[in-house]
Each structure stands twice: as C-alpha cells, then as structure tokens.
Short mmCIF file of C-alpha atoms in Angstrom, two decimals:
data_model
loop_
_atom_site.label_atom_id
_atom_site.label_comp_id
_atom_site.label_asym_id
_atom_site.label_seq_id
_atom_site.Cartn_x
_atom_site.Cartn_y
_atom_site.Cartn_z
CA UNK Q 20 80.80 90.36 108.00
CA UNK Q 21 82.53 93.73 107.41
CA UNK Q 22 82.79 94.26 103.74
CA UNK Q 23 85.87 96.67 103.58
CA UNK Q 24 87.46 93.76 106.24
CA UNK Q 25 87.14 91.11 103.93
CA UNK Q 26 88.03 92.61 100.97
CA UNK Q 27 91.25 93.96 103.00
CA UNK Q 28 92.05 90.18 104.28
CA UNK Q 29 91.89 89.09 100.68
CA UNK Q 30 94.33 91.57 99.27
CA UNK Q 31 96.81 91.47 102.26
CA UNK Q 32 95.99 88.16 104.51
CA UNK Q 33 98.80 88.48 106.60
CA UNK Q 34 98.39 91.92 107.39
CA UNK Q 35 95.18 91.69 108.11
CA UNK Q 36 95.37 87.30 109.84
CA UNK Q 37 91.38 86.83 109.66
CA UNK Q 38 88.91 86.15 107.28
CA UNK Q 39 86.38 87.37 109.52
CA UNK Q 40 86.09 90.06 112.45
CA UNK Q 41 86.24 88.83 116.01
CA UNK Q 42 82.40 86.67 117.30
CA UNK Q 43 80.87 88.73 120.36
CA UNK Q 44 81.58 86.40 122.66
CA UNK Q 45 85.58 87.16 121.82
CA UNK Q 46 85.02 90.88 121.96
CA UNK Q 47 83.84 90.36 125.54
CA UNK Q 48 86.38 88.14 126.88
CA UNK Q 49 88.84 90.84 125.97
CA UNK Q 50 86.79 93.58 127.19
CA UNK Q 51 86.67 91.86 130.72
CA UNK Q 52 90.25 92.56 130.76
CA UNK Q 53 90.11 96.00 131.52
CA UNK Q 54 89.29 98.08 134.50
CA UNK Q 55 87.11 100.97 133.50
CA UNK Q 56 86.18 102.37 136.73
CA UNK Q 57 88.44 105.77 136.14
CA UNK Q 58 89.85 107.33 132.58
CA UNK Q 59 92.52 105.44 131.06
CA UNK Q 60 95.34 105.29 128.32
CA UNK Q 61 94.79 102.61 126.19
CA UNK Q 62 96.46 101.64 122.64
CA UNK Q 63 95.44 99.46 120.04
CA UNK Q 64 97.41 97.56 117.23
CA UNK Q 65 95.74 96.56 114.19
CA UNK Q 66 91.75 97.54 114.82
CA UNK Q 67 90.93 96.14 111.72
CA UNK Q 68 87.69 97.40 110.80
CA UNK Q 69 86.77 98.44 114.88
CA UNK Q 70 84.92 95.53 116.68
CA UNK Q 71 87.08 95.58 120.11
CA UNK Q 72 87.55 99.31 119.55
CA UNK Q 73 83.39 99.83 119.89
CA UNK Q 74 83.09 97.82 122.85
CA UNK Q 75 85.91 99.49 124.68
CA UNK Q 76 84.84 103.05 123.73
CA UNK Q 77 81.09 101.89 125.31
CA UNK Q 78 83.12 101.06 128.70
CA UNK Q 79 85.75 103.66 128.43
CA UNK Q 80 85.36 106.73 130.91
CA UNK Q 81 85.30 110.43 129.81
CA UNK Q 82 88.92 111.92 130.06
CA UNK Q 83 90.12 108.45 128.39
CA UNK Q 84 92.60 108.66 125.41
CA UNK Q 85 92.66 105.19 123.08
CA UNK Q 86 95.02 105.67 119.85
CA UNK Q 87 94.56 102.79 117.34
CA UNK Q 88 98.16 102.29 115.35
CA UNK Q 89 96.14 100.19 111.73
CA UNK Q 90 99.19 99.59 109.31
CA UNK Q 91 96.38 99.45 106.80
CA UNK Q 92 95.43 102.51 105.17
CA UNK Q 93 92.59 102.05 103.99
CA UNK Q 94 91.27 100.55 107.34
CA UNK Q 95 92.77 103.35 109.02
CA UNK Q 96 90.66 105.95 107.16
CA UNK Q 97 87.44 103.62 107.70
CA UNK Q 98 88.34 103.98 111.38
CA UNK Q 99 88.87 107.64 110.97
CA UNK Q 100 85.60 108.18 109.53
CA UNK Q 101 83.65 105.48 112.34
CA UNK Q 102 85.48 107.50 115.42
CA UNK Q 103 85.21 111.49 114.22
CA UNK Q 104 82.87 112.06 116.69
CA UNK Q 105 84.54 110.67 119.51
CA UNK Q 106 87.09 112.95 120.90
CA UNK Q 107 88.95 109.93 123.08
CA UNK Q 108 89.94 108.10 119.80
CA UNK Q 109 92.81 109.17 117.81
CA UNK Q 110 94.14 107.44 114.59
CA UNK Q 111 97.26 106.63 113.15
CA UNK Q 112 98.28 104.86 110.05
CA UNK Q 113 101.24 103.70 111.44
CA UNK Q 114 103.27 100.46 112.58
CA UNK Q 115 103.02 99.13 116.27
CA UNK Q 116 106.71 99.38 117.00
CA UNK Q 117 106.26 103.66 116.94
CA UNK Q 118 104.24 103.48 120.50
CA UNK Q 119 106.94 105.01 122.25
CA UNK Q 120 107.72 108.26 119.77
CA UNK Q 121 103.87 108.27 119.57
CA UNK Q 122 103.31 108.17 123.14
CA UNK Q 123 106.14 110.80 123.88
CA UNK Q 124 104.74 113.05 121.09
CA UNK Q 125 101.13 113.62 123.26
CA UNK Q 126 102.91 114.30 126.01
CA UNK Q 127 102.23 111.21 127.55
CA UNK Q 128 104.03 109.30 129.69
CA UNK Q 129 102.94 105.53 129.69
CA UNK Q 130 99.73 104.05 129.24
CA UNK Q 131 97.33 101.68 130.90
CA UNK Q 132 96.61 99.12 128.39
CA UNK Q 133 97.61 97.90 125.32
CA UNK Q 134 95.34 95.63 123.32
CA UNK Q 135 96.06 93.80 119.96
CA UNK Q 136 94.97 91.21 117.89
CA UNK Q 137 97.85 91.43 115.12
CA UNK Q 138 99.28 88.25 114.04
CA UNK Q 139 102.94 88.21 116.53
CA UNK Q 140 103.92 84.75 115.01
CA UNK Q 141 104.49 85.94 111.87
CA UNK Q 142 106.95 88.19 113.02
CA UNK Q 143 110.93 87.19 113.29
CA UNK Q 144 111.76 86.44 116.70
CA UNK Q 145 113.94 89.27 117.37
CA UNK Q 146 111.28 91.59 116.52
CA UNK Q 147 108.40 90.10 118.27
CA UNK Q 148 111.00 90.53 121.31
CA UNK Q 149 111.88 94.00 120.59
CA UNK Q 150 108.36 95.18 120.13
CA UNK Q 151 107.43 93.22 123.55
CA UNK Q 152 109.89 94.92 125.24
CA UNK Q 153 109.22 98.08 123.83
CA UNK Q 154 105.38 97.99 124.84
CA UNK Q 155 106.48 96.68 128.61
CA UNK Q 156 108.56 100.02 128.71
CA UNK Q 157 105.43 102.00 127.31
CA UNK Q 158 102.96 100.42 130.48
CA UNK Q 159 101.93 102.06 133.73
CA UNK Q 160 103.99 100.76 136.57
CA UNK Q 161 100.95 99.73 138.54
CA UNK Q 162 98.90 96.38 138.87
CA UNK Q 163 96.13 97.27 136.69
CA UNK Q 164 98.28 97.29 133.26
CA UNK Q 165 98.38 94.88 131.06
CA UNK Q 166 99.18 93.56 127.28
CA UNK Q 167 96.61 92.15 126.47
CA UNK Q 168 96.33 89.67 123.10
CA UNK Q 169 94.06 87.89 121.21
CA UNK Q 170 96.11 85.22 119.02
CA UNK Q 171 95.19 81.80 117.37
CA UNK Q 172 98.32 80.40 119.21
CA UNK Q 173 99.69 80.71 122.92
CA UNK Q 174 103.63 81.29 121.59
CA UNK Q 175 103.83 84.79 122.34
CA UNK Q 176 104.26 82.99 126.36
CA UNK Q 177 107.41 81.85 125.00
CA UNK Q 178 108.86 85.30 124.28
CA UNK Q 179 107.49 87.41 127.15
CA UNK Q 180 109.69 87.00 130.25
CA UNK Q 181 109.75 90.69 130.76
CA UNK Q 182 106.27 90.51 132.44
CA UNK Q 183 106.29 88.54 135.32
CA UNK Q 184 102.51 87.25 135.72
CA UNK Q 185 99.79 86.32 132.75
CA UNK Q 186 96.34 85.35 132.61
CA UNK Q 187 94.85 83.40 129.98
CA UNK Q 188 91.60 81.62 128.47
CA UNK Q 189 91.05 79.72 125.05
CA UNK Q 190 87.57 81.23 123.57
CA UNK Q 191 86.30 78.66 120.98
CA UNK Q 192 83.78 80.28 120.44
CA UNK Q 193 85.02 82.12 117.68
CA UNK Q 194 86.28 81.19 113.95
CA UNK Q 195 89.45 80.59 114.52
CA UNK Q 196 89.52 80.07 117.97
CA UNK Q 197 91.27 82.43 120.08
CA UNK Q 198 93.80 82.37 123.93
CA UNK Q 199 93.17 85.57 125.13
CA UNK Q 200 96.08 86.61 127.52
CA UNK Q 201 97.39 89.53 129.45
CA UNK Q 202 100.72 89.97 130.24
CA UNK Q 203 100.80 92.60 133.45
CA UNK Q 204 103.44 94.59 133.98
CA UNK Q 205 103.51 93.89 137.74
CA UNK Q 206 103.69 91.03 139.96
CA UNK Q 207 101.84 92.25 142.37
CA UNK Q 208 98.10 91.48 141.52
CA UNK Q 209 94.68 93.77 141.87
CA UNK Q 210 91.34 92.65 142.65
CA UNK Q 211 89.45 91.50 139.20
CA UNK Q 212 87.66 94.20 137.43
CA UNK Q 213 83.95 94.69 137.34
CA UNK Q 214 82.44 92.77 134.37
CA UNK Q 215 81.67 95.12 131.57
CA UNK Q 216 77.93 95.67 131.57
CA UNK Q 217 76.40 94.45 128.40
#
C-alpha cells in the first residue's frame, strides 16, 4: 500500500473514497477499456497516488496527451514528481468540473477518454448531472469515446441519459469491489479493442 495514499485517505476519506489503491486485476479491467492503437486524449479525475495512470501511460501511444485533474494537493505534487519525465502527462491541482476551460486552454478540442475513480455518489444530484453533462460535451464524437468509471455502486446509470449505450462488469476482485462502466458517447458501436498486453 501507498504510504502518502493512506495517510491522504485518513485525513480526507471522502476526498480521497479508498483505504487502499485499486488490486491489479481492477487496473486491468479498466485498462481494457481503451483503444490504444493510435495517440489519444485522455483525462483523469482523482489519480490518487497513480495506479491506473501507470498502466495507461505503458499502453498509451507517443503523440498522446493524458492530464490528471487530483483535487488533492499533496497527491498532485506526488504525481508531479512520478510523471516529470513523461512529456504526455500533464498535472493539475484542480477540480473535475474545469475540463472544459482546461481543455479549451491547450488548444484542444475534445478528448478521447475520460477515466475516473472519484466517489460521484457523494456528490448532490444536480452536480453529478452537471459534471456528466459537462464531460459528454468534452468527448470525441466518434464510437471509440467513452467515460469510463470505476465506482463501488452502479448509480451513476441512473443519472447518465446523455450517453446512449454503456458497458459494464462488477470486479470483486478488489477491496471494495468495483462495476466498471463506460458510458460512450455514441450509439453506434466499434469493434472491441485489443487487450492491453501485460
């Protein structure tokens, strides 16, 4: 276990949801959500301490661009200091609802993916729907992207009628268990993505 993660969960345990980073098993689940056969946008909320961010970055294609939005600072500074040497990764101490003004400020138009693992049923229901919208608005128009979520509960379903097809699996094999879903922006469906080598 990530020392700087725990101690993080223990001072703010709704900011940070879990008491320990995401099992391996997990981390590849959500991995196999992606399609990494060309360079792609992708964003992350709430990295935590960088578990799904490592696995992507060993997938992701040169000429990618992954910003990680960690609320946290202190995580975000631990992530700083992981990433320096990776020229894809950018990040930003910041809250998840700034994707757009953060997108629009790179010059960059909409993005492929957007991954996150933040707590959404905490939120009030008006801003869960607001920020759902908001990162609909911020995805390619093509089949390939997706929202996808890693969540202790389903009831983000319940709130996401702006994306008209979803995919999802229950992983127990992690503490807590975990659905992993993507919502696509699309209805029109691609063929699956190559399995990320291990």
């Amino acid at each position: 276990m990530s020392a700087i993660f725990f101690k993080r969960f223990l001072q703010k345990p709704f900011q940070v949801a879990s008491i320990v980073p995401s099992s391996k098993v997990l981390i590849s689940r959500v991995c196999r959500r992606f399609d990494f056969s060309e360079p792609r946008v992708i964003a992350e909320f709430g990295p935590g301490e960088g578990c799904h961010t490592r696995e992507i970055l060993r997938h992701l294609a040169p000429g990618s661009h992954m910003i990680l939005f960690e609320l946290d600072p202190e995580l975000a500074e631990h992530l700083r200091e992981q990433f320096a040497g990776d020229d894809r990764v950018e990040v930003l101490n910041a809250d998840a609802a700034t994707l757009p003004k953060e997108l629009q400020a790179r010059g960059i138009d909409h993005c492929d993916y957007v991954v996150s693992g933040i707590p959404f049923s905490i939120l009030e229901a008006g801003k869960k729907r607001q920020l759902l919208q908001s990162i609909h608005d911020s995805l390619k128009d093509e089949p390939h992207a997706a929202f996808v979520i890693y969540q202790v509960t389903a009831e983000l379903r319940a709130h996401s009628r702006m994306f008209p097809r979803q995919k999802s699996e229950y992983c127990l094999q992690n503490i807590p268990p975990m659905f992993v879903i993507s919502f696509f922006k699309t209805a029109s469906s691609v063929a699956e993505p190559a399995p990320a080598a291990a």
